[in-house]
């Protein structure tokens, strides 16, 4: 199974100079926990950051300002992991596990945003396939991914230091 078969589209985005209240409104209206931050270029939108609902809360708390006074660029994660539409689901799951992510932007060969893939999308598909003789997504694939992304980040370093 390929990422393009499960990815959500179209994707609502914001720009680095938008304020966090715009991102919060998108999350509320689209019932999602993350918004890609994009920069328009060459006829497409290149992902330059990601904003999660947690990023919004922490920015408001640490900066002591209302969301309407905080630019997206000050709260977004700038190190973005992504996948391609033609990638296998196993490749996408590997990226989610290795980086402890719940969602991945899907980008084309020009690195322009074309969709979003979430762990929820993957879990729903695994549920639909449950009990099939040769499922594209096994329950264990989802379980191993949830386990990996749920591991406290500090515990990886503690284990390797021991």
JSON list of C-alpha atoms in Angstrom, two decimals:
[
{"chain": "A", "resi": 1, "resn": "UNK", "atom": "CA", "xyz": [0.00, 0.00, 0.00]},
{"chain": "A", "resi": 2, "resn": "UNK", "atom": "CA", "xyz": [1.25, 3.48, -0.90]},
{"chain": "A", "resi": 3, "resn": "UNK", "atom": "CA", "xyz": [0.98, 6.68, 1.14]},
{"chain": "A", "resi": 4, "resn": "UNK", "atom": "CA", "xyz": [-1.12, 8.33, -1.60]},
{"chain": "A", "resi": 5, "resn": "UNK", "atom": "CA", "xyz": [-3.89, 5.80, -0.92]},
{"chain": "A", "resi": 6, "resn": "UNK", "atom": "CA", "xyz": [-4.40, 7.03, 2.66]},
{"chain": "A", "resi": 7, "resn": "UNK", "atom": "CA", "xyz": [-3.18, 10.63, 2.76]},
{"chain": "A", "resi": 8, "resn": "UNK", "atom": "CA", "xyz": [-5.67, 13.39, 3.45]},
{"chain": "A", "resi": 9, "resn": "UNK", "atom": "CA", "xyz": [-6.08, 16.22, 0.97]},
{"chain": "A", "resi": 10, "resn": "UNK", "atom": "CA", "xyz": [-6.51, 19.09, 0.58]},
{"chain": "A", "resi": 11, "resn": "UNK", "atom": "CA", "xyz": [-4.49, 20.32, 3.55]},
{"chain": "A", "resi": 12, "resn": "UNK", "atom": "CA", "xyz": [-5.20, 23.58, 5.31]},
{"chain": "A", "resi": 13, "resn": "UNK", "atom": "CA", "xyz": [-1.98, 25.51, 5.96]},
{"chain": "A", "resi": 14, "resn": "UNK", "atom": "CA", "xyz": [-0.67, 28.75, 7.36]},
{"chain": "A", "resi": 15, "resn": "UNK", "atom": "CA", "xyz": [2.36, 30.92, 6.57]},
{"chain": "A", "resi": 16, "resn": "UNK", "atom": "CA", "xyz": [5.25, 31.80, 8.90]},
{"chain": "A", "resi": 17, "resn": "UNK", "atom": "CA", "xyz": [3.97, 35.37, 9.31]},
{"chain": "A", "resi": 18, "resn": "UNK", "atom": "CA", "xyz": [0.41, 34.27, 10.20]},
{"chain": "A", "resi": 19, "resn": "UNK", "atom": "CA", "xyz": [-0.41, 34.47, 13.88]},
{"chain": "A", "resi": 20, "resn": "UNK", "atom": "CA", "xyz": [-1.15, 31.45, 16.04]},
{"chain": "A", "resi": 21, "resn": "UNK", "atom": "CA", "xyz": [-4.84, 32.29, 16.28]},
{"chain": "A", "resi": 22, "resn": "UNK", "atom": "CA", "xyz": [-5.12, 31.40, 12.56]},
{"chain": "A", "resi": 23, "resn": "UNK", "atom": "CA", "xyz": [-3.50, 28.01, 13.22]},
{"chain": "A", "resi": 24, "resn": "UNK", "atom": "CA", "xyz": [-5.80, 27.46, 16.23]},
{"chain": "A", "resi": 25, "resn": "UNK", "atom": "CA", "xyz": [-8.86, 28.29, 14.11]},
{"chain": "A", "resi": 26, "resn": "UNK", "atom": "CA", "xyz": [-7.74, 25.79, 11.44]},
{"chain": "A", "resi": 27, "resn": "UNK", "atom": "CA", "xyz": [-7.25, 23.09, 14.09]},
{"chain": "A", "resi": 28, "resn": "UNK", "atom": "CA", "xyz": [-10.69, 23.79, 15.54]},
{"chain": "A", "resi": 29, "resn": "UNK", "atom": "CA", "xyz": [-12.52, 23.93, 12.20]},
{"chain": "A", "resi": 30, "resn": "UNK", "atom": "CA", "xyz": [-10.72, 20.92, 10.67]},
{"chain": "A", "resi": 31, "resn": "UNK", "atom": "CA", "xyz": [-10.71, 18.91, 13.93]},
{"chain": "A", "resi": 32, "resn": "UNK", "atom": "CA", "xyz": [-6.98, 18.27, 13.67]},
{"chain": "A", "resi": 33, "resn": "UNK", "atom": "CA", "xyz": [-3.98, 18.68, 15.95]},
{"chain": "A", "resi": 34, "resn": "UNK", "atom": "CA", "xyz": [-1.44, 20.03, 13.52]},
{"chain": "A", "resi": 35, "resn": "UNK", "atom": "CA", "xyz": [-1.04, 22.58, 10.74]},
{"chain": "A", "resi": 36, "resn": "UNK", "atom": "CA", "xyz": [1.80, 22.68, 8.23]},
{"chain": "A", "resi": 37, "resn": "UNK", "atom": "CA", "xyz": [3.50, 26.05, 7.84]},
{"chain": "A", "resi": 38, "resn": "UNK", "atom": "CA", "xyz": [4.29, 26.70, 4.19]},
{"chain": "A", "resi": 39, "resn": "UNK", "atom": "CA", "xyz": [6.16, 29.19, 2.04]},
{"chain": "A", "resi": 40, "resn": "UNK", "atom": "CA", "xyz": [4.82, 29.70, -1.48]},
{"chain": "A", "resi": 41, "resn": "UNK", "atom": "CA", "xyz": [7.42, 29.03, -4.18]},
{"chain": "A", "resi": 42, "resn": "UNK", "atom": "CA", "xyz": [7.51, 27.89, -7.81]},
{"chain": "A", "resi": 43, "resn": "UNK", "atom": "CA", "xyz": [3.77, 27.31, -8.03]},
{"chain": "A", "resi": 44, "resn": "UNK", "atom": "CA", "xyz": [3.61, 25.20, -4.88]},
{"chain": "A", "resi": 45, "resn": "UNK", "atom": "CA", "xyz": [3.79, 25.32, -1.12]},
{"chain": "A", "resi": 46, "resn": "UNK", "atom": "CA", "xyz": [7.05, 24.15, 0.50]},
{"chain": "A", "resi": 47, "resn": "UNK", "atom": "CA", "xyz": [6.70, 23.01, 4.11]},
{"chain": "A", "resi": 48, "resn": "UNK", "atom": "CA", "xyz": [8.98, 25.11, 6.32]},
{"chain": "A", "resi": 49, "resn": "UNK", "atom": "CA", "xyz": [7.52, 24.12, 9.68]},
{"chain": "A", "resi": 50, "resn": "UNK", "atom": "CA", "xyz": [4.83, 22.30, 11.59]},
{"chain": "A", "resi": 51, "resn": "UNK", "atom": "CA", "xyz": [2.57, 23.58, 14.36]},
{"chain": "A", "resi": 52, "resn": "UNK", "atom": "CA", "xyz": [0.83, 21.28, 16.81]},
{"chain": "A", "resi": 53, "resn": "UNK", "atom": "CA", "xyz": [-1.85, 22.12, 19.33]},
{"chain": "A", "resi": 54, "resn": "UNK", "atom": "CA", "xyz": [0.81, 21.65, 22.01]},
{"chain": "A", "resi": 55, "resn": "UNK", "atom": "CA", "xyz": [3.09, 24.16, 20.26]},
{"chain": "A", "resi": 56, "resn": "UNK", "atom": "CA", "xyz": [0.30, 26.75, 20.40]},
{"chain": "A", "resi": 57, "resn": "UNK", "atom": "CA", "xyz": [-0.35, 26.17, 24.09]},
{"chain": "A", "resi": 58, "resn": "UNK", "atom": "CA", "xyz": [3.31, 26.27, 25.04]},
{"chain": "A", "resi": 59, "resn": "UNK", "atom": "CA", "xyz": [3.95, 29.43, 22.97]},
{"chain": "A", "resi": 60, "resn": "UNK", "atom": "CA", "xyz": [1.05, 31.25, 24.61]},
{"chain": "A", "resi": 61, "resn": "UNK", "atom": "CA", "xyz": [2.20, 30.13, 28.06]},
{"chain": "A", "resi": 62, "resn": "UNK", "atom": "CA", "xyz": [5.94, 30.80, 27.67]},
{"chain": "A", "resi": 63, "resn": "UNK", "atom": "CA", "xyz": [5.55, 34.08, 25.81]},
{"chain": "A", "resi": 64, "resn": "UNK", "atom": "CA", "xyz": [2.69, 35.37, 27.96]},
{"chain": "A", "resi": 65, "resn": "UNK", "atom": "CA", "xyz": [0.88, 36.74, 24.91]},
{"chain": "A", "resi": 66, "resn": "UNK", "atom": "CA", "xyz": [-2.44, 36.04, 23.23]},
{"chain": "A", "resi": 67, "resn": "UNK", "atom": "CA", "xyz": [-2.29, 33.79, 20.17]},
{"chain": "A", "resi": 68, "resn": "UNK", "atom": "CA", "xyz": [-3.15, 36.75, 17.94]},
{"chain": "A", "resi": 69, "resn": "UNK", "atom": "CA", "xyz": [0.13, 38.41, 18.97]},
{"chain": "A", "resi": 70, "resn": "UNK", "atom": "CA", "xyz": [2.44, 35.44, 18.29]},
{"chain": "A", "resi": 71, "resn": "UNK", "atom": "CA", "xyz": [3.69, 34.66, 14.77]},
{"chain": "A", "resi": 72, "resn": "UNK", "atom": "CA", "xyz": [3.66, 31.05, 13.63]},
{"chain": "A", "resi": 73, "resn": "UNK", "atom": "CA", "xyz": [7.38, 31.28, 12.91]},
{"chain": "A", "resi": 74, "resn": "UNK", "atom": "CA", "xyz": [8.15, 31.69, 16.62]},
{"chain": "A", "resi": 75, "resn": "UNK", "atom": "CA", "xyz": [6.38, 28.48, 17.66]},
{"chain": "A", "resi": 76, "resn": "UNK", "atom": "CA", "xyz": [6.70, 26.11, 14.70]},
{"chain": "A", "resi": 77, "resn": "UNK", "atom": "CA", "xyz": [8.99, 23.11, 14.61]},
{"chain": "A", "resi": 78, "resn": "UNK", "atom": "CA", "xyz": [11.50, 23.85, 11.86]},
{"chain": "A", "resi": 79, "resn": "UNK", "atom": "CA", "xyz": [12.91, 20.36, 11.51]},
{"chain": "A", "resi": 80, "resn": "UNK", "atom": "CA", "xyz": [10.24, 18.72, 9.39]},
{"chain": "A", "resi": 81, "resn": "UNK", "atom": "CA", "xyz": [10.13, 15.05, 8.45]},
{"chain": "A", "resi": 82, "resn": "UNK", "atom": "CA", "xyz": [8.03, 14.11, 5.44]},
{"chain": "A", "resi": 83, "resn": "UNK", "atom": "CA", "xyz": [7.28, 11.31, 3.02]},
{"chain": "A", "resi": 84, "resn": "UNK", "atom": "CA", "xyz": [6.34, 11.03, -0.64]},
{"chain": "A", "resi": 85, "resn": "UNK", "atom": "CA", "xyz": [3.01, 9.87, -2.11]},
{"chain": "A", "resi": 86, "resn": "UNK", "atom": "CA", "xyz": [4.70, 6.87, -3.74]},
{"chain": "A", "resi": 87, "resn": "UNK", "atom": "CA", "xyz": [6.37, 5.73, -0.49]},
{"chain": "A", "resi": 88, "resn": "UNK", "atom": "CA", "xyz": [5.16, 2.49, 1.02]},
{"chain": "A", "resi": 89, "resn": "UNK", "atom": "CA", "xyz": [3.23, 2.55, 4.27]},
{"chain": "A", "resi": 90, "resn": "UNK", "atom": "CA", "xyz": [6.14, 0.68, 5.87]},
{"chain": "A", "resi": 91, "resn": "UNK", "atom": "CA", "xyz": [8.44, 3.58, 4.94]},
{"chain": "A", "resi": 92, "resn": "UNK", "atom": "CA", "xyz": [6.00, 6.11, 6.43]},
{"chain": "A", "resi": 93, "resn": "UNK", "atom": "CA", "xyz": [5.61, 4.04, 9.60]},
{"chain": "A", "resi": 94, "resn": "UNK", "atom": "CA", "xyz": [9.39, 3.87, 9.92]},
{"chain": "A", "resi": 95, "resn": "UNK", "atom": "CA", "xyz": [9.62, 7.67, 9.74]},
{"chain": "A", "resi": 96, "resn": "UNK", "atom": "CA", "xyz": [6.86, 8.07, 12.33]},
{"chain": "A", "resi": 97, "resn": "UNK", "atom": "CA", "xyz": [8.57, 5.59, 14.68]},
{"chain": "A", "resi": 98, "resn": "UNK", "atom": "CA", "xyz": [12.10, 6.94, 14.30]},
{"chain": "A", "resi": 99, "resn": "UNK", "atom": "CA", "xyz": [11.00, 10.53, 14.91]},
{"chain": "A", "resi": 100, "resn": "UNK", "atom": "CA", "xyz": [8.16, 9.92, 17.40]},
{"chain": "A", "resi": 101, "resn": "UNK", "atom": "CA", "xyz": [5.62, 11.68, 15.18]},
{"chain": "A", "resi": 102, "resn": "UNK", "atom": "CA", "xyz": [1.87, 11.32, 14.87]},
{"chain": "A", "resi": 103, "resn": "UNK", "atom": "CA", "xyz": [1.62, 12.98, 11.44]},
{"chain": "A", "resi": 104, "resn": "UNK", "atom": "CA", "xyz": [3.67, 13.46, 8.30]},
{"chain": "A", "resi": 105, "resn": "UNK", "atom": "CA", "xyz": [3.33, 16.01, 5.54]},
{"chain": "A", "resi": 106, "resn": "UNK", "atom": "CA", "xyz": [3.37, 14.32, 2.15]},
{"chain": "A", "resi": 107, "resn": "UNK", "atom": "CA", "xyz": [5.44, 16.19, -0.43]},
{"chain": "A", "resi": 108, "resn": "UNK", "atom": "CA", "xyz": [6.05, 15.76, -4.14]},
{"chain": "A", "resi": 109, "resn": "UNK", "atom": "CA", "xyz": [9.43, 15.59, -5.89]},
{"chain": "A", "resi": 110, "resn": "UNK", "atom": "CA", "xyz": [9.68, 19.40, -5.68]},
{"chain": "A", "resi": 111, "resn": "UNK", "atom": "CA", "xyz": [9.04, 19.22, -1.91]},
{"chain": "A", "resi": 112, "resn": "UNK", "atom": "CA", "xyz": [5.64, 20.88, -2.35]},
{"chain": "A", "resi": 113, "resn": "UNK", "atom": "CA", "xyz": [2.88, 19.82, 0.05]},
{"chain": "A", "resi": 114, "resn": "UNK", "atom": "CA", "xyz": [0.34, 17.45, -1.52]},
{"chain": "A", "resi": 115, "resn": "UNK", "atom": "CA", "xyz": [-1.25, 15.81, 1.54]},
{"chain": "A", "resi": 116, "resn": "UNK", "atom": "CA", "xyz": [-0.99, 14.74, 5.16]},
{"chain": "A", "resi": 117, "resn": "UNK", "atom": "CA", "xyz": [-0.73, 11.25, 6.61]},
{"chain": "A", "resi": 118, "resn": "UNK", "atom": "CA", "xyz": [-1.63, 10.65, 10.24]},
{"chain": "A", "resi": 119, "resn": "UNK", "atom": "CA", "xyz": [-1.32, 7.69, 12.54]},
{"chain": "A", "resi": 120, "resn": "UNK", "atom": "CA", "xyz": [-5.11, 7.85, 12.82]},
{"chain": "A", "resi": 121, "resn": "UNK", "atom": "CA", "xyz": [-5.42, 7.36, 9.03]},
{"chain": "A", "resi": 122, "resn": "UNK", "atom": "CA", "xyz": [-3.16, 4.32, 9.30]},
{"chain": "A", "resi": 123, "resn": "UNK", "atom": "CA", "xyz": [-5.03, 2.88, 12.30]},
{"chain": "A", "resi": 124, "resn": "UNK", "atom": "CA", "xyz": [-8.39, 3.23, 10.52]},
{"chain": "A", "resi": 125, "resn": "UNK", "atom": "CA", "xyz": [-7.03, 1.36, 7.51]},
{"chain": "A", "resi": 126, "resn": "UNK", "atom": "CA", "xyz": [-5.55, -1.38, 9.70]},
{"chain": "A", "resi": 127, "resn": "UNK", "atom": "CA", "xyz": [-8.97, -1.77, 11.34]},
{"chain": "A", "resi": 128, "resn": "UNK", "atom": "CA", "xyz": [-10.65, -2.09, 7.91]},
{"chain": "A", "resi": 129, "resn": "UNK", "atom": "CA", "xyz": [-8.11, -4.74, 6.95]},
{"chain": "A", "resi": 130, "resn": "UNK", "atom": "CA", "xyz": [-8.28, -6.62, 10.26]},
{"chain": "A", "resi": 131, "resn": "UNK", "atom": "CA", "xyz": [-8.79, -10.32, 9.71]},
{"chain": "A", "resi": 132, "resn": "UNK", "atom": "CA", "xyz": [-7.79, -10.32, 6.03]},
{"chain": "A", "resi": 133, "resn": "UNK", "atom": "CA", "xyz": [-5.42, -13.06, 4.99]},
{"chain": "A", "resi": 134, "resn": "UNK", "atom": "CA", "xyz": [-2.73, -10.63, 3.72]},
{"chain": "A", "resi": 135, "resn": "UNK", "atom": "CA", "xyz": [-3.40, -7.15, 5.08]},
{"chain": "A", "resi": 136, "resn": "UNK", "atom": "CA", "xyz": [-1.31, -4.25, 3.77]},
{"chain": "A", "resi": 137, "resn": "UNK", "atom": "CA", "xyz": [-1.24, -2.95, 7.35]},
{"chain": "A", "resi": 138, "resn": "UNK", "atom": "CA", "xyz": [-1.06, -5.42, 10.17]},
{"chain": "A", "resi": 139, "resn": "UNK", "atom": "CA", "xyz": [-2.32, -4.57, 13.64]},
{"chain": "A", "resi": 140, "resn": "UNK", "atom": "CA", "xyz": [1.22, -5.09, 14.91]},
{"chain": "A", "resi": 141, "resn": "UNK", "atom": "CA", "xyz": [2.50, -2.36, 12.55]},
{"chain": "A", "resi": 142, "resn": "UNK", "atom": "CA", "xyz": [0.20, 0.15, 14.21]},
{"chain": "A", "resi": 143, "resn": "UNK", "atom": "CA", "xyz": [0.92, -1.16, 17.71]},
{"chain": "A", "resi": 144, "resn": "UNK", "atom": "CA", "xyz": [4.69, -0.96, 17.24]},
{"chain": "A", "resi": 145, "resn": "UNK", "atom": "CA", "xyz": [4.36, 2.59, 15.92]},
{"chain": "A", "resi": 146, "resn": "UNK", "atom": "CA", "xyz": [2.20, 3.72, 18.84]},
{"chain": "A", "resi": 147, "resn": "UNK", "atom": "CA", "xyz": [4.68, 2.14, 21.24]},
{"chain": "A", "resi": 148, "resn": "UNK", "atom": "CA", "xyz": [7.64, 3.92, 19.59]},
{"chain": "A", "resi": 149, "resn": "UNK", "atom": "CA", "xyz": [6.05, 7.36, 19.47]},
{"chain": "A", "resi": 150, "resn": "UNK", "atom": "CA", "xyz": [4.79, 7.03, 23.05]},
{"chain": "A", "resi": 151, "resn": "UNK", "atom": "CA", "xyz": [8.20, 6.28, 24.54]},
{"chain": "A", "resi": 152, "resn": "UNK", "atom": "CA", "xyz": [9.45, 9.22, 26.64]},
{"chain": "A", "resi": 153, "resn": "UNK", "atom": "CA", "xyz": [12.13, 10.99, 24.60]},
{"chain": "A", "resi": 154, "resn": "UNK", "atom": "CA", "xyz": [14.55, 11.13, 27.52]},
{"chain": "A", "resi": 155, "resn": "UNK", "atom": "CA", "xyz": [14.44, 7.37, 28.09]},
{"chain": "A", "resi": 156, "resn": "UNK", "atom": "CA", "xyz": [16.22, 6.69, 24.79]},
{"chain": "A", "resi": 157, "resn": "UNK", "atom": "CA", "xyz": [19.18, 8.73, 25.96]},
{"chain": "A", "resi": 158, "resn": "UNK", "atom": "CA", "xyz": [19.16, 7.20, 29.43]},
{"chain": "A", "resi": 159, "resn": "UNK", "atom": "CA", "xyz": [19.18, 3.68, 28.05]},
{"chain": "A", "resi": 160, "resn": "UNK", "atom": "CA", "xyz": [22.04, 4.39, 25.67]},
{"chain": "A", "resi": 161, "resn": "UNK", "atom": "CA", "xyz": [24.03, 6.06, 28.45]},
{"chain": "A", "resi": 162, "resn": "UNK", "atom": "CA", "xyz": [23.72, 3.04, 30.75]}
]
